[in-house]
GROMACS .gro file of C-alpha atoms in nm:
model
  393
    1MET     CA    1  -0.016   0.006   0.000
    2SER     CA    2   0.137   0.349  -0.094
    3LYS     CA    3   0.210   0.594   0.182
    4LEU     CA    4  -0.043   0.837   0.030
    5VAL     CA    5  -0.327   0.587   0.042
    6SER     CA    6  -0.223   0.487   0.408
    7ASP     CA    7  -0.214   0.856   0.497
    8ILE     CA    8  -0.565   0.929   0.367
    9ARG     CA    9  -0.701   0.611   0.538
   10ARG     CA   10  -0.601   0.751   0.879
   11ARG     CA   11  -0.829   1.047   0.826
   12VAL     CA   12  -1.159   0.842   0.777
   13TRP     CA   13  -1.353   0.741   1.086
   14TYR     CA   14  -1.628   0.487   1.147
   15ILE     CA   15  -1.957   0.604   1.256
   16GLU     CA   16  -2.259   0.419   1.415
   17ALA     CA   17  -2.597   0.569   1.502
   18ARG     CA   18  -2.852   0.388   1.731
   19ALA     CA   19  -3.191   0.438   1.870
   20CYS     CA   20  -3.267   0.391   2.235
   21SER     CA   21  -3.492   0.114   2.345
   22ASP     CA   22  -3.737   0.114   2.644
   23GLY     CA   23  -3.547   0.207   2.959
   24ASP     CA   24  -3.306   0.422   2.766
   25TYR     CA   25  -3.079   0.123   2.675
   26ALA     CA   26  -2.883   0.145   2.358
   27SER     CA   27  -2.976  -0.097   2.085
   28GLU     CA   28  -2.773  -0.418   2.031
   29ASP     CA   29  -2.747  -0.349   1.653
   30ALA     CA   30  -2.658  -0.018   1.489
   31ALA     CA   31  -2.946   0.131   1.308
   32SER     CA   32  -2.704   0.303   1.058
   33MET     CA   33  -2.331   0.265   0.987
   34GLY     CA   34  -2.109   0.492   0.787
   35SER     CA   35  -1.795   0.683   0.749
   36GLY     CA   36  -1.672   1.032   0.834
   37VAL     CA   37  -1.373   1.248   0.746
   38LEU     CA   38  -1.169   1.438   1.007
   39VAL     CA   39  -1.172   1.814   0.925
   40GLU     CA   40  -1.092   2.136   1.081
   41ILE     CA   41  -1.304   2.446   1.055
   42GLU     CA   42  -1.238   2.816   1.136
   43HIS     CA   43  -1.507   3.012   1.278
   44ARG     CA   44  -1.480   3.354   1.168
   45ASP     CA   45  -1.757   3.505   1.370
   46GLU     CA   46  -1.661   3.635   1.723
   47PRO     CA   47  -1.519   3.486   1.916
   48ARG     CA   48  -1.290   3.355   1.626
   49ARG     CA   49  -1.172   3.001   1.687
   50VAL     CA   50  -1.068   2.677   1.523
   51ARG     CA   51  -1.238   2.357   1.584
   52ARG     CA   52  -1.243   1.992   1.449
   53TYR     CA   53  -1.529   1.790   1.329
   54LEU     CA   54  -1.624   1.479   1.138
   55LEU     CA   55  -1.774   1.543   0.810
   56THR     CA   56  -2.027   1.285   0.718
   57CYS     CA   57  -2.363   1.239   0.514
   58ALA     CA   58  -2.678   1.341   0.706
   59HIS     CA   59  -2.853   1.031   0.615
   60VAL     CA   60  -2.603   0.831   0.814
   61VAL     CA   61  -2.715   0.990   1.138
   62ARG     CA   62  -3.087   1.044   1.057
   63ARG     CA   63  -3.378   0.804   1.076
   64LYS     CA   64  -3.596   0.746   0.765
   65ASP     CA   65  -3.898   0.969   0.723
   66PRO     CA   66  -4.202   0.758   0.847
   67LEU     CA   67  -4.415   0.902   0.566
   68SER     CA   68  -4.202   0.918   0.254
   69GLY     CA   69  -3.963   0.635   0.355
   70GLY     CA   70  -3.672   0.865   0.237
   71TRP     CA   71  -3.387   1.009   0.445
   72GLY     CA   72  -3.446   1.320   0.647
   73GLY     CA   73  -3.614   1.208   0.953
   74PRO     CA   74  -3.511   1.298   1.314
   75VAL     CA   75  -3.148   1.227   1.421
   76TYR     CA   76  -3.080   0.905   1.605
   77ASP     CA   77  -3.055   0.907   1.965
   78GLU     CA   78  -2.686   0.816   1.996
   79ILE     CA   79  -2.398   0.873   1.741
   80LEU     CA   80  -2.059   0.701   1.818
   81CYS     CA   81  -1.742   0.765   1.645
   82TRP     CA   82  -1.426   0.534   1.622
   83ARG     CA   83  -1.087   0.642   1.498
   84PRO     CA   84  -0.944   0.418   1.231
   85GLY     CA   85  -0.734   0.134   1.394
   86GLN     CA   86  -0.908   0.162   1.727
   87GLY     CA   87  -1.043  -0.150   1.900
   88TYR     CA   88  -1.404  -0.204   1.848
   89THR     CA   89  -1.644  -0.227   2.145
   90ARG     CA   90  -1.975  -0.408   2.099
   91THR     CA   91  -2.297  -0.311   2.259
   92TYR     CA   92  -2.511  -0.593   2.408
   93LYS     CA   93  -2.886  -0.599   2.479
   94ASP     CA   94  -2.980  -0.401   2.793
   95LYS     CA   95  -2.613  -0.370   2.890
   96ARG     CA   96  -2.539   0.012   2.823
   97ARG     CA   97  -2.732   0.303   2.867
   98CYS     CA   98  -2.780   0.531   2.550
   99GLY     CA   99  -2.520   0.803   2.548
  100GLU     CA  100  -2.296   0.637   2.801
  101HIS     CA  101  -1.981   0.488   2.651
  102PRO     CA  102  -1.653   0.519   2.834
  103ASP     CA  103  -1.439   0.420   2.535
  104ILE     CA  104  -1.587   0.582   2.231
  105TYR     CA  105  -1.640   0.947   2.125
  106ARG     CA  106  -2.002   1.058   2.120
  107ALA     CA  107  -2.111   1.321   1.879
  108THR     CA  108  -2.387   1.564   1.810
  109LEU     CA  109  -2.477   1.774   1.510
  110SER     CA  110  -2.285   2.108   1.471
  111SER     CA  111  -2.467   2.423   1.418
  112LEU     CA  112  -2.247   2.463   1.099
  113SER     CA  113  -2.445   2.186   0.926
  114PRO     CA  114  -2.730   2.277   0.686
  115CYS     CA  115  -2.982   2.192   0.946
  116GLY     CA  116  -2.823   2.430   1.187
  117GLY     CA  117  -2.777   2.159   1.441
  118ALA     CA  118  -3.139   2.085   1.481
  119ALA     CA  119  -3.221   1.715   1.544
  120ALA     CA  120  -3.590   1.733   1.434
  121ALA     CA  121  -3.687   1.598   1.090
  122LEU     CA  122  -3.567   1.813   0.798
  123PRO     CA  123  -3.792   2.049   0.600
  124ASP     CA  124  -3.824   1.935   0.239
  125ALA     CA  125  -3.597   2.218   0.114
  126LEU     CA  126  -3.303   2.052   0.294
  127ARG     CA  127  -3.391   1.695   0.164
  128THR     CA  128  -3.173   1.726  -0.138
  129ALA     CA  129  -2.848   1.549  -0.234
  130PRO     CA  130  -2.634   1.854  -0.196
  131ASN     CA  131  -2.762   1.915   0.150
  132ASP     CA  132  -2.696   1.551   0.252
  133TRP     CA  133  -2.407   1.640   0.490
  134VAL     CA  134  -2.340   1.728   0.844
  135LEU     CA  135  -2.051   1.818   1.066
  136LEU     CA  136  -2.039   1.615   1.376
  137ASP     CA  137  -1.930   1.783   1.698
  138ILE     CA  138  -1.758   1.594   1.971
  139ASP     CA  139  -1.742   1.761   2.321
  140ASP     CA  140  -1.462   1.556   2.461
  141PRO     CA  141  -1.153   1.795   2.449
  142ALA     CA  142  -0.923   1.501   2.356
  143PHE     CA  143  -1.082   1.496   2.010
  144GLN     CA  144  -0.928   1.822   1.921
  145ASN     CA  145  -0.586   1.656   1.931
  146GLU     CA  146  -0.684   1.355   1.723
  147GLY     CA  147  -0.509   1.273   1.391
  148SER     CA  148  -0.437   1.529   1.125
  149PRO     CA  149  -0.721   1.699   0.940
  150VAL     CA  150  -0.731   1.688   0.556
  151ARG     CA  151  -0.667   1.951   0.298
  152TRP     CA  152  -0.976   2.059   0.083
  153ALA     CA  153  -0.940   2.102  -0.292
  154GLY     CA  154  -1.143   2.133  -0.617
  155ILE     CA  155  -1.092   1.881  -0.895
  156GLU     CA  156  -1.115   1.888  -1.275
  157ASP     CA  157  -1.363   1.648  -1.452
  158GLY     CA  158  -1.214   1.327  -1.549
  159ALA     CA  159  -0.930   1.332  -1.281
  160PRO     CA  160  -0.892   1.002  -1.088
  161VAL     CA  161  -1.010   0.972  -0.730
  162ARG     CA  162  -1.020   0.716  -0.447
  163ILE     CA  163  -1.288   0.645  -0.195
  164VAL     CA  164  -1.219   0.560   0.160
  165GLY     CA  165  -1.475   0.435   0.388
  166TYR     CA  166  -1.619   0.133   0.586
  167PRO     CA  167  -1.799  -0.105   0.342
  168GLY     CA  168  -2.084  -0.282   0.519
  169GLY     CA  169  -1.992  -0.151   0.857
  170ALA     CA  170  -1.968  -0.404   1.137
  171GLY     CA  171  -2.188  -0.291   1.418
  172LEU     CA  172  -2.434  -0.597   1.385
  173SER     CA  173  -2.503  -0.900   1.605
  174GLN     CA  174  -2.545  -1.132   1.306
  175HIS     CA  175  -2.373  -1.182   0.961
  176ALA     CA  176  -2.559  -1.037   0.674
  177ALA     CA  177  -2.489  -1.136   0.312
  178GLY     CA  178  -2.155  -0.983   0.203
  179THR     CA  179  -2.087  -0.847   0.553
  180ARG     CA  180  -1.888  -0.938   0.867
  181ILE     CA  181  -1.916  -0.829   1.227
  182TRP     CA  182  -1.646  -0.698   1.465
  183VAL     CA  183  -1.593  -0.869   1.791
  184ASN     CA  184  -1.465  -0.686   2.095
  185GLY     CA  185  -1.116  -0.560   2.016
  186SER     CA  186  -1.135  -0.614   1.654
  187LEU     CA  187  -0.941  -0.332   1.480
  188VAL     CA  188  -1.174  -0.082   1.308
  189GLU     CA  189  -1.039  -0.087   0.956
  190ASN     CA  190  -1.147   0.109   0.646
  191LEU     CA  191  -1.105   0.029   0.273
  192ALA     CA  192  -0.967   0.245  -0.006
  193THR     CA  193  -1.137   0.173  -0.337
  194GLY     CA  194  -1.075   0.285  -0.686
  195PRO     CA  195  -0.951   0.452  -0.875
  196PHE     CA  196  -1.252   0.618  -1.012
  197SER     CA  197  -1.296   0.888  -1.273
  198GLN     CA  198  -1.555   1.170  -1.183
  199GLU     CA  199  -1.733   1.453  -1.343
  200ARG     CA  200  -1.990   1.707  -1.239
  201THR     CA  201  -2.357   1.639  -1.277
  202PRO     CA  202  -2.632   1.869  -1.388
  203GLU     CA  203  -2.735   1.893  -1.013
  204PRO     CA  204  -2.511   2.180  -0.884
  205GLY     CA  205  -2.276   2.061  -0.612
  206MET     CA  206  -2.280   1.699  -0.701
  207LEU     CA  207  -2.019   1.461  -0.871
  208SER     CA  208  -2.072   1.146  -1.069
  209LEU     CA  209  -1.823   0.864  -1.026
  210SER     CA  210  -1.750   0.587  -1.270
  211GLY     CA  211  -1.501   0.287  -1.251
  212VAL     CA  212  -1.477  -0.088  -1.228
  213ASP     CA  213  -1.420  -0.101  -0.852
  214GLU     CA  214  -1.739  -0.118  -0.623
  215THR     CA  215  -1.865   0.067  -0.320
  216ARG     CA  216  -2.104  -0.061  -0.072
  217PRO     CA  217  -2.334   0.043   0.222
  218GLY     CA  218  -2.134   0.175   0.514
  219MET     CA  219  -1.901   0.384   0.291
  220SER     CA  220  -2.169   0.675   0.291
  221GLY     CA  221  -1.978   0.974   0.442
  222GLY     CA  222  -1.644   0.845   0.323
  223GLY     CA  223  -1.399   1.083   0.179
  224ILE     CA  224  -1.312   1.106  -0.187
  225PHE     CA  225  -0.951   1.198  -0.250
  226ASP     CA  226  -0.741   1.308  -0.542
  227GLU     CA  227  -0.407   1.178  -0.638
  228ASP     CA  228  -0.237   1.426  -0.389
  229GLY     CA  229  -0.459   1.313  -0.099
  230ALA     CA  230  -0.670   1.629  -0.078
  231LEU     CA  231  -1.036   1.581  -0.013
  232VAL     CA  232  -1.246   1.667  -0.312
  233GLY     CA  233  -1.587   1.505  -0.227
  234LEU     CA  234  -1.807   1.329   0.023
  235HIS     CA  235  -1.953   0.975  -0.085
  236ARG     CA  236  -2.324   0.941  -0.027
  237ALA     CA  237  -2.605   0.667  -0.097
  238ALA     CA  238  -2.931   0.653  -0.257
  239ASP     CA  239  -3.251   0.659  -0.063
  240ASP     CA  240  -3.303   0.294  -0.087
  241GLY     CA  241  -2.971   0.218   0.072
  242ALA     CA  242  -2.791   0.094  -0.248
  243MET     CA  243  -2.474   0.274  -0.308
  244GLN     CA  244  -2.469   0.529  -0.592
  245ARG     CA  245  -2.150   0.637  -0.733
  246ASN     CA  246  -2.203   0.995  -0.665
  247ALA     CA  247  -2.075   1.249  -0.432
  248ILE     CA  248  -2.107   1.582  -0.290
  249ALA     CA  249  -1.821   1.811  -0.424
  250ILE     CA  250  -1.625   1.930  -0.136
  251THR     CA  251  -1.609   2.285  -0.290
  252HIS     CA  252  -1.999   2.290  -0.263
  253ILE     CA  253  -1.972   2.224   0.117
  254ARG     CA  254  -1.686   2.474   0.146
  255ASP     CA  255  -1.892   2.754  -0.028
  256ALA     CA  256  -2.205   2.654   0.197
  257LEU     CA  257  -1.986   2.713   0.515
  258ASP     CA  258  -1.839   3.033   0.379
  259THR     CA  259  -2.160   3.209   0.263
  260GLY     CA  260  -2.411   3.053   0.521
  261ARG     CA  261  -2.195   3.005   0.822
  262ASN     CA  262  -1.906   3.246   0.792
  263ALA     CA  263  -1.668   2.954   0.833
  264TRP     CA  264  -1.379   2.812   0.634
  265PRO     CA  265  -1.183   2.492   0.629
  266THR     CA  266  -0.823   2.513   0.749
  267THR     CA  267  -0.544   2.280   0.646
  268PRO     CA  268  -0.328   2.213   0.961
  269THR     CA  269  -0.049   1.961   0.978
  270ALA     CA  270  -0.060   1.909   1.341
  271PRO     CA  271  -0.304   1.990   1.642
  272PRO     CA  272  -0.298   2.369   1.724
  273LEU     CA  273  -0.099   2.409   2.033
  274VAL     CA  274  -0.134   2.775   2.026
  275SER     CA  275  -0.418   3.005   1.946
  276PRO     CA  276  -0.416   3.049   1.563
  277TRP     CA  277  -0.461   3.423   1.603
  278ILE     CA  278  -0.141   3.441   1.812
  279MET     CA  279   0.038   3.229   1.556
  280ARG     CA  280  -0.077   3.482   1.287
  281ALA     CA  281   0.053   3.778   1.481
  282LEU     CA  282   0.370   3.597   1.536
  283ALA     CA  283   0.401   3.522   1.167
  284THR     CA  284   0.345   3.891   1.093
  285VAL     CA  285   0.627   3.985   1.323
  286VAL     CA  286   0.861   3.734   1.167
  287VAL     CA  287   0.760   3.863   0.809
  288VAL     CA  288   0.830   4.224   0.920
  289ALA     CA  289   1.169   4.122   1.078
  290LEU     CA  290   1.274   3.940   0.762
  291VAL     CA  291   1.186   4.234   0.553
  292ALA     CA  292   1.371   4.481   0.778
  293ALA     CA  293   1.671   4.245   0.774
  294GLY     CA  294   1.665   4.241   0.401
  295ILE     CA  295   1.658   4.608   0.377
  296TRP     CA  296   1.937   4.634   0.628
  297GLN     CA  297   2.147   4.395   0.433
  298PHE     CA  298   2.098   4.597   0.121
  299THR     CA  299   2.140   4.941   0.258
  300ARG     CA  300   2.407   4.877   0.541
  301PRO     CA  301   2.743   5.050   0.497
  302ARG     CA  302   3.014   4.811   0.368
  303ASP     CA  303   3.378   4.817   0.258
  304CYS     CA  304   3.411   4.891  -0.104
  305ARG     CA  305   3.728   4.787  -0.298
  306LEU     CA  306   3.758   4.889  -0.675
  307GLU     CA  307   4.000   4.769  -0.938
  308VAL     CA  308   4.106   5.083  -1.133
  309ARG     CA  309   4.256   5.055  -1.492
  310VAL     CA  310   4.334   5.365  -1.684
  311SER     CA  311   4.437   5.361  -2.050
  312ALA     CA  312   4.559   5.686  -2.222
  313SER     CA  313   4.347   5.792  -2.529
  314THR     CA  314   4.634   6.047  -2.636
  315PRO     CA  315   4.977   5.904  -2.690
  316GLY     CA  316   5.231   6.029  -2.453
  317ARG     CA  317   4.985   6.163  -2.207
  318ALA     CA  318   4.934   5.937  -1.892
  319ALA     CA  319   4.728   5.972  -1.562
  320ARG     CA  320   4.936   5.953  -1.250
  321VAL     CA  321   4.685   5.956  -0.968
  322ILE     CA  322   4.324   5.885  -0.916
  323ASP     CA  323   4.142   6.095  -0.649
  324VAL     CA  324   3.817   6.017  -0.474
  325VAL     CA  325   3.618   6.277  -0.281
  326ARG     CA  326   3.336   6.142  -0.055
  327ALA     CA  327   3.021   6.314   0.062
  328ASP     CA  328   3.162   6.394   0.404
  329GLY     CA  329   3.453   6.557   0.252
  330LEU     CA  330   3.705   6.291   0.289
  331THR     CA  331   3.960   6.245   0.005
  332ARG     CA  332   4.131   5.928  -0.100
  333SER     CA  333   4.414   5.931  -0.363
  334GLU     CA  334   4.600   5.638  -0.510
  335VAL     CA  335   4.907   5.652  -0.728
  336LEU     CA  336   4.863   5.456  -1.055
  337THR     CA  337   5.117   5.188  -1.158
  338PRO     CA  338   5.316   5.254  -1.481
  339SER     CA  339   5.064   5.033  -1.654
  340GLY     CA  340   4.785   5.274  -1.517
  341ALA     CA  341   4.634   5.019  -1.256
  342ALA     CA  342   4.545   5.068  -0.887
  343GLU     CA  343   4.328   4.929  -0.608
  344LEU     CA  344   4.127   5.179  -0.433
  345ALA     CA  345   3.964   5.096  -0.094
  346LEU     CA  346   3.655   5.299   0.022
  347PRO     CA  347   3.572   5.166   0.388
  348ARG     CA  348   3.208   5.168   0.504
  349MET     CA  349   3.047   5.303   0.188
  350ALA     CA  350   2.675   5.344   0.238
  351ALA     CA  351   2.456   5.190  -0.045
  352ARG     CA  352   2.343   5.531  -0.172
  353GLU     CA  353   2.634   5.745  -0.061
  354HIS     CA  354   2.745   5.999  -0.323
  355TRP     CA  355   3.109   6.041  -0.432
  356GLN     CA  356   3.330   6.156  -0.713
  357PHE     CA  357   3.645   6.041  -0.875
  358SER     CA  358   3.889   6.224  -1.117
  359LEU     CA  359   4.228   6.180  -1.262
  360ARG     CA  360   4.546   6.393  -1.229
  361PHE     CA  361   4.787   6.418  -1.511
  362ASP     CA  362   5.130   6.582  -1.510
  363ASP     CA  363   4.990   6.916  -1.609
  364SER     CA  364   4.626   6.926  -1.506
  365ALA     CA  365   4.331   6.731  -1.355
  366SER     CA  366   4.016   6.594  -1.532
  367ARG     CA  367   3.662   6.686  -1.455
  368PRO     CA  368   3.503   6.483  -1.158
  369VAL     CA  369   3.259   6.196  -1.228
  370ASP     CA  370   2.963   6.141  -0.991
  371MET     CA  371   2.889   5.812  -0.845
  372THR     CA  372   2.657   5.651  -0.606
  373GLY     CA  373   2.746   5.351  -0.367
  374CYS     CA  374   2.971   5.069  -0.458
  375PRO     CA  375   2.964   4.966  -0.825
  376ARG     CA  376   2.808   4.622  -0.844
  377ALA     CA  377   2.922   4.562  -1.200
  378GLN     CA  378   3.215   4.693  -1.418
  379GLY     CA  379   3.170   5.052  -1.546
  380ASP     CA  380   3.360   5.221  -1.832
  381TYR     CA  381   3.400   5.596  -1.821
  382GLU     CA  382   3.570   5.842  -2.069
  383LEU     CA  383   3.765   6.098  -1.891
  384GLU     CA  384   3.907   6.363  -2.113
  385ASP     CA  385   4.234   6.203  -2.247
  386ALA     CA  386   4.184   5.861  -2.053
  387HIS     CA  387   3.963   5.566  -2.053
  388VAL     CA  388   3.876   5.446  -1.697
  389VAL     CA  389   3.736   5.117  -1.596
  390LEU     CA  390   3.606   5.057  -1.245
  391ALA     CA  391   3.534   4.703  -1.132
  392PRO     CA  392   3.428   4.574  -0.782
  393ASN     CA  393   3.720   4.360  -0.647
   0.00000   0.00000   0.00000
């Protein structure tokens, strides 16, 4: 198995939803089984905060409507969440109170969901495929340090994807055709299927999947990932429970969070140890410091050493001395060798400091040439009866 597939499998959790029986005991069999993806969302309303959730399909945690038979009924009494690779804990008849489970995370619906967190049956306007998603909120503070949330991304039509989920689930007391059960301590393991190709459908916010691999009940709410491991969609099921190869585009969910809830997915690589606002302030300070250091590096005074080569334009007339006058009035003179060469040191020359140089002949001096800072490249200058080359050394 590739490292990429292994990484994305660690981000997909197993979810069971149960009804409570008489006496508030949890039912032995899960009423619904599905998958969920670990995500992190930034709340941009005050107080601004970052929080982790499990993203899954709404029909995974809701009862069927008693009138229509379709999804969208009230939320089940209990939603349990297992991290991938965790040991499974079975529920036995009349052995555990509903909502009481010492080893497994219990979840409720987040107010960021299309239903606003309401547990009642959905209105007809929300019983559409693009609205078949919820964010599960887990109160246990330890959940905020679980795993590593995924990166969200859009995808081009035809690009290959993989689906990760829990086919068939395992929260049953008896075997069903094509399924298995988990006993106490069994590792909760998901499956990566595909590759599939995908394309957008006429229904806004939806993707259609095609490929030779299969998907099965229990993978509803599983993540659809691109070749870079980014989350691009959420797998869902048809009303009759048979898996359809379709998905909710993650960009649709992202935009719904943005416009409807003023929230946005983050892409962390580790649990936030410090408030993200403090981290942003520190990042700003670091950027300002780096910019200031760059400016200082460019403008700071530095020692400048020039190689001077002078050739006479008029035969028989040679320059003897090169003179430099700096802005503060200091004069530096260097006698040229018989071949017309010299090295000239200008200590602590500022980047924009103005200075002049000129030549002295036996009988006269040339006009001065204005300069600024240390030359960074070779410069050629015509000075009366001589040709001067200044080059950094």
